CSV table of C-alpha atoms in Angstrom, one decimal:
chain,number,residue,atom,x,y,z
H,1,UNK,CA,-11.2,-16.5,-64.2
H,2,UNK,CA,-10.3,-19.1,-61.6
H,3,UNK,CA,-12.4,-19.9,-58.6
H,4,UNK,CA,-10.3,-18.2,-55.7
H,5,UNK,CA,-10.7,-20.7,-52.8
H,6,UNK,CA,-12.8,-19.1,-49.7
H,7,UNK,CA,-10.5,-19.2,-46.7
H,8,UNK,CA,-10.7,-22.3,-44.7
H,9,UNK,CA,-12.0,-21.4,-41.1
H,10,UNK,CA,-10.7,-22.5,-37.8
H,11,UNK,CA,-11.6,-25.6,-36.4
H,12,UNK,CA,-13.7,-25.2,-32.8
H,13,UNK,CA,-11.0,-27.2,-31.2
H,14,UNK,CA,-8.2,-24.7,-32.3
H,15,UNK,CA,-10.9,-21.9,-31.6
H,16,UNK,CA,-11.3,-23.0,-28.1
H,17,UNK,CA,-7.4,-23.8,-27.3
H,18,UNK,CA,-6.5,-20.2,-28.7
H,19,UNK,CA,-9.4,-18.7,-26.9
H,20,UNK,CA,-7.9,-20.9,-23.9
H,21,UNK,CA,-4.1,-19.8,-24.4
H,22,UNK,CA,-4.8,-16.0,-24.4
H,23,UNK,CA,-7.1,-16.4,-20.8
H,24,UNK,CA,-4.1,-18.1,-19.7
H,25,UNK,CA,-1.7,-15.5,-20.5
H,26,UNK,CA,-3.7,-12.9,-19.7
H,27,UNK,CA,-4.3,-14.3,-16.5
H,28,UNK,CA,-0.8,-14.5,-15.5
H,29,UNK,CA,0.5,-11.2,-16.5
H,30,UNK,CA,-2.5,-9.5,-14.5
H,31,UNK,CA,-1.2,-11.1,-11.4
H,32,UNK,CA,2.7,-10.7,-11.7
H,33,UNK,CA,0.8,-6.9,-12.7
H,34,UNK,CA,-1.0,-7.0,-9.3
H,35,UNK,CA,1.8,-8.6,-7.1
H,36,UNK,CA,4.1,-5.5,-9.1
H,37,UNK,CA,1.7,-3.0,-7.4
H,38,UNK,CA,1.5,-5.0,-3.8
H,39,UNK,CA,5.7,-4.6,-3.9
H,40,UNK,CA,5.4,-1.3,-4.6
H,41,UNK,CA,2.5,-0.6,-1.8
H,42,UNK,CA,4.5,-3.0,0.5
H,43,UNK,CA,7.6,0.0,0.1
H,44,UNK,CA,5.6,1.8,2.8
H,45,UNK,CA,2.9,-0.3,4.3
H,46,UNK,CA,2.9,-3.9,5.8
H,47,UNK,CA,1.2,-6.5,4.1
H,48,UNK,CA,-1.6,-7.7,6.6
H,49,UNK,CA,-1.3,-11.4,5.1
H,50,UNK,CA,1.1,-13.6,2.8
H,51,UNK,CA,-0.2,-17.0,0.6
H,52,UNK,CA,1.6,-18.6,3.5
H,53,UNK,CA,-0.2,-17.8,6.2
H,54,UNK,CA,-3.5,-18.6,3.9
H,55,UNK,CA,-2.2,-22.1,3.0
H,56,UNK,CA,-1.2,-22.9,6.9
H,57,UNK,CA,-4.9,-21.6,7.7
H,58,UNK,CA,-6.5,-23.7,4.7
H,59,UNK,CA,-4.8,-26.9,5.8
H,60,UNK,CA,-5.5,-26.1,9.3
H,61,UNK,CA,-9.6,-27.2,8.4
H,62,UNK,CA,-8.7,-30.8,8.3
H,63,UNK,CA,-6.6,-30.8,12.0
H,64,UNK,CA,-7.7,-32.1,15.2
H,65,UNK,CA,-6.6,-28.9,17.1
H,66,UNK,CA,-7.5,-25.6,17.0
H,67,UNK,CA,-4.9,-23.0,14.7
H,68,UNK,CA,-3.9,-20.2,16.3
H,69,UNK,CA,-2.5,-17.5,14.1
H,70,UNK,CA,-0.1,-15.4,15.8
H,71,UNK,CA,2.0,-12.5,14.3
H,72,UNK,CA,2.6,-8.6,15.6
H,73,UNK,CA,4.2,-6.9,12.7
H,74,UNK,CA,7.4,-4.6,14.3
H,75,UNK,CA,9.8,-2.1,12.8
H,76,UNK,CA,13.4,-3.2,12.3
H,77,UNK,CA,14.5,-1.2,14.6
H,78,UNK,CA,12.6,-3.4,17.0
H,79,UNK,CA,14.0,-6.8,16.3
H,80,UNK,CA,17.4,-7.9,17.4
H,81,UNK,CA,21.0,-7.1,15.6
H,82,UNK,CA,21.5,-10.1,16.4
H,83,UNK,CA,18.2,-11.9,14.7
H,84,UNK,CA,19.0,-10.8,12.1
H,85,UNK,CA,22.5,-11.5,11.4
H,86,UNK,CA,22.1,-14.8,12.3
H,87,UNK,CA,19.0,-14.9,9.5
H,88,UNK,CA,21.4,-13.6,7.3
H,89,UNK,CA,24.2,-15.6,8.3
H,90,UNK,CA,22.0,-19.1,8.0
H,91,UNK,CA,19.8,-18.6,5.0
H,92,UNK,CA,21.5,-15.7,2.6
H,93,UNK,CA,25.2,-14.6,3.7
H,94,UNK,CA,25.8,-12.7,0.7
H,95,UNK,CA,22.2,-10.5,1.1
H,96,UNK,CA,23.8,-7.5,0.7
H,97,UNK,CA,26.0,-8.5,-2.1
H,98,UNK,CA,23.4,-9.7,-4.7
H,99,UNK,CA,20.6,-8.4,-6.7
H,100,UNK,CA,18.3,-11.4,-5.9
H,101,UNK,CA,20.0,-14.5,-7.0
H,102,UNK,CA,22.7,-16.2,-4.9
H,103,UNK,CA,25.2,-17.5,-8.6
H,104,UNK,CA,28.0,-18.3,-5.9
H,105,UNK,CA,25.8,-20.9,-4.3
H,106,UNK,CA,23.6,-21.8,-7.6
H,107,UNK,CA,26.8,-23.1,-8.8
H,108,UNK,CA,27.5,-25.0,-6.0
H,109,UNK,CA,24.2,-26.5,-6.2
H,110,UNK,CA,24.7,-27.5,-9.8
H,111,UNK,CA,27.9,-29.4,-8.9
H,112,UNK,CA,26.7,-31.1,-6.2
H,113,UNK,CA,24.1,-32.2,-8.0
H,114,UNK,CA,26.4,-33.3,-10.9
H,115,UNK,CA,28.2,-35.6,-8.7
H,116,UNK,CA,25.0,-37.3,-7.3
H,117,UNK,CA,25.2,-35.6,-3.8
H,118,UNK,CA,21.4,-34.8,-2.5
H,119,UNK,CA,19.8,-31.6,-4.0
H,120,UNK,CA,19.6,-28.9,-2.5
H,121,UNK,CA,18.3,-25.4,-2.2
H,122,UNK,CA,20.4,-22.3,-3.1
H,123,UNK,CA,17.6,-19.7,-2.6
H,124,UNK,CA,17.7,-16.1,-1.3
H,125,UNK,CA,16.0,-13.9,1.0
H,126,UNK,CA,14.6,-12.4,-1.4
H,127,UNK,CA,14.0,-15.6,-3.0
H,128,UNK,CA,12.3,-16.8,0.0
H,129,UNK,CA,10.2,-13.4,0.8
H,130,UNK,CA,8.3,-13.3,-3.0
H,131,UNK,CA,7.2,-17.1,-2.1
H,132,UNK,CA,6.1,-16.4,1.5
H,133,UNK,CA,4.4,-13.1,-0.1
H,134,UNK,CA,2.8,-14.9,-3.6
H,135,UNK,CA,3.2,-18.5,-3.4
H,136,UNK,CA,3.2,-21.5,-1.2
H,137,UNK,CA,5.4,-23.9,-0.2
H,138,UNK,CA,4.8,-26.2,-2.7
H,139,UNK,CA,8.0,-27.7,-4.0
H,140,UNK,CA,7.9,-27.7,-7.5
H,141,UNK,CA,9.3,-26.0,-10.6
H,142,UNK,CA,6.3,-24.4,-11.4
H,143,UNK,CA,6.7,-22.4,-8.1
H,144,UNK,CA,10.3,-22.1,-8.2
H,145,UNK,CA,10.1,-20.2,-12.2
H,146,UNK,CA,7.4,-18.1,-10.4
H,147,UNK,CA,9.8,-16.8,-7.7
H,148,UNK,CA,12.3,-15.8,-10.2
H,149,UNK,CA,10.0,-12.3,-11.5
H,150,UNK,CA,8.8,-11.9,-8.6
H,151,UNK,CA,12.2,-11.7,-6.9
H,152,UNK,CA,13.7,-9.1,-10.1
H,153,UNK,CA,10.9,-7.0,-8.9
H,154,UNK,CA,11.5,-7.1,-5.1
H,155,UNK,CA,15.0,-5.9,-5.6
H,156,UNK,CA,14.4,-3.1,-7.8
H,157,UNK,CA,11.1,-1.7,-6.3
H,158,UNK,CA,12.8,-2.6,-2.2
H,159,UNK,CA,15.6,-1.3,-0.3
H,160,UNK,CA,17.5,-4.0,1.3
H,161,UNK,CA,16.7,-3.1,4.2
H,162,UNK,CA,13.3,-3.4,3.6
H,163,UNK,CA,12.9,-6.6,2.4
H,164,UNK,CA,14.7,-8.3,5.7
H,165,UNK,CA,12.3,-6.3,7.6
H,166,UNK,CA,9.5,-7.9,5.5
H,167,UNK,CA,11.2,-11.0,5.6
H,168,UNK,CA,11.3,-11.1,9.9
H,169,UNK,CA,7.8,-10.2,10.0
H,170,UNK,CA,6.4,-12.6,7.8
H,171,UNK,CA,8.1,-16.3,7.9
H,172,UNK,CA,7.2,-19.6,9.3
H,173,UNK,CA,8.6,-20.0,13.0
H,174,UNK,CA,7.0,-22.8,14.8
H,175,UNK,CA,3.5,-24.5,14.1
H,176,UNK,CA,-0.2,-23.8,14.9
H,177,UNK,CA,0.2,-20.3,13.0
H,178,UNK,CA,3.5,-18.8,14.1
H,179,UNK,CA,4.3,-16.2,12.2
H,180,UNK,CA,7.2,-13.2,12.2
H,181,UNK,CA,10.2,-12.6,14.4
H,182,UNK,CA,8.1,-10.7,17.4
H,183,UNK,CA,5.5,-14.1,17.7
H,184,UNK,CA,8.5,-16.3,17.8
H,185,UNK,CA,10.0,-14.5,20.6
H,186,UNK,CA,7.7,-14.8,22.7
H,187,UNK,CA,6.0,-18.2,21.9
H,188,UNK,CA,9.8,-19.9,22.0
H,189,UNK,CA,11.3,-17.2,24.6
H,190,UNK,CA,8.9,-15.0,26.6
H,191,UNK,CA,10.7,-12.3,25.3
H,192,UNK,CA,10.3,-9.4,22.7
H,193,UNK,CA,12.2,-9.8,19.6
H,194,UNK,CA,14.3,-6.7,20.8
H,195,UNK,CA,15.5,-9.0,23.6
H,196,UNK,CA,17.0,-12.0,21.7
H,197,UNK,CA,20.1,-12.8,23.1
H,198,UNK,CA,22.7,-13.9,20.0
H,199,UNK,CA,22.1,-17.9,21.0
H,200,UNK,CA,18.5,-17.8,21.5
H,201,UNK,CA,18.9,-15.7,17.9
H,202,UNK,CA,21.1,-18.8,16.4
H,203,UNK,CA,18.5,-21.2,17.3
H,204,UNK,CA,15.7,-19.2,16.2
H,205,UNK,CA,17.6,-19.4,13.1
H,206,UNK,CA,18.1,-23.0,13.3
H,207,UNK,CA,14.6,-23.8,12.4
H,208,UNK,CA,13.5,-21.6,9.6
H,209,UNK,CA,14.2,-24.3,6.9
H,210,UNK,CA,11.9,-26.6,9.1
H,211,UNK,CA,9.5,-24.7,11.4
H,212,UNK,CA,6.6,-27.2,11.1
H,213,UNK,CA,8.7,-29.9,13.2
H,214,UNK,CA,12.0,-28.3,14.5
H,215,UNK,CA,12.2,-26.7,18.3
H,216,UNK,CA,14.8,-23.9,19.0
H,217,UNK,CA,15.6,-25.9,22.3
H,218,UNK,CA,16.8,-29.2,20.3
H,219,UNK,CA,18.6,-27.1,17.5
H,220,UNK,CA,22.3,-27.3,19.5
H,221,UNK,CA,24.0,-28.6,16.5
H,222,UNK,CA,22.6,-26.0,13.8
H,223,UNK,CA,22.5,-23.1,16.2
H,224,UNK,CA,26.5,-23.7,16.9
H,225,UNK,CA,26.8,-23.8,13.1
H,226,UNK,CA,24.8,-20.4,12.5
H,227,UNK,CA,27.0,-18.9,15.4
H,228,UNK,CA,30.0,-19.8,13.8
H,229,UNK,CA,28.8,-18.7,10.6
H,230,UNK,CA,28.5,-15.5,12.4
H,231,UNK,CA,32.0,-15.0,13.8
H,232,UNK,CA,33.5,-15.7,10.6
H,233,UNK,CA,31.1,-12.9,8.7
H,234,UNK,CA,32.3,-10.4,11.7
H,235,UNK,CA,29.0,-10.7,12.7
């Protein structure tokens, strides 16, 4: 009877990188699994902190001046019609008409890009909330494949409605820890976000792409785009 060969065992290299793999993987489905249950919580409650606001904070350590983190988390109900049409109008005008993803301007995107024009971003609101919420502002791929589950699960576990009212409350507006539409207000106006007129809105608008270095008092140009924008959505 033949010798039957005793099977050959893994080497501890392989060992270790499948060992290495399956942390890996595990690793990643427990946290889209715990940023699934934080959407769903965030349904009903306001979340008391995004990655955002911990990055500024981190990166605050090595500054000069002292960071002071301002946000007051409001309803809605309490932030301007017009705020928010002209966040809508700027950054997302078809909001209401997608389910997360923005093809009309993806495409665009694409064929600028195809004809060597600068690169730019086609992302949503939505989009934009999941990386405020879970990521940073890194700019890289790895951040941008990230936003793409987190953003399937925004839109089917959130009302619209919901996620601009997350959205306002939780976004970049000006330096030294600015946070949400109510802060802006009154750190650029004096003013509740209730009492936004529809150009101090516009120009609050203006510098959402760029809130580390752009005032709302030197954003003429943008704001007069964004109000535009807005008269021709029948906004």
């Amino acid at each position: 009877m033949p010798d039957v060969a005793a099977p050959r065992s893994a080497s501890p290299l392989r060992r270790w990188l499948g060992r290495s793999v399956r942390l890996v993987v595990w690793l990643v489905a427990g946290y889209f699994l715990g940023c699934t249950l934080l959407i769903a919580a965030y349904r009903v409650i306001d979340p008391p902190f995004t990655t955002v606001h911990v990055e500024r904070w981190v990166e605050s350590w090595g500054s000069d001046g002292d960071y002071d983190y301002r946000r007051a988390i409001v309803p809605l109900a309490e932030i301007s019609d017009q705020l928010e049409r002209a966040v809508v109008a700027s950054e997302d005008a078809r909001f209401y008409q997608h389910h997360g993803f923005d093809w009309v301007e993806i495409g665009k995107a694409r064929e600028e890009a195809a004809r060597g024009e600068r690169l730019r971003g086609a992302s949503t609101i939505t989009q934009q909330l999941a990386k405020n919420l879970f990521l940073t502002t890194d700019r890289s791929w790895l951040r941008k494949a990230a936003e793409v589950p987190l953003a399937v699960v925004i839109e089917l576990l959130l009302p619209k409605e919901r996620i601009l009212e997350l959205y306002l409350n939780s976004i970049e507006w000006g330096p030294d820890g600015v946070f949400g539409a109510e802060a802006a207000a009154q750190v650029h106006y004096g003013l509740t976000a209730a009492q936004l007129s529809r150009n101090q809105a516009a120009r609050l608008a203006a510098i959402i792409p760029a809130p580390q270095t752009r005032q709302p008092h030197a954003a003429d140009r943008t704001a007069q785009f964004i109000l535009r924008r807005m008269w021709q959505l029948g906004y």
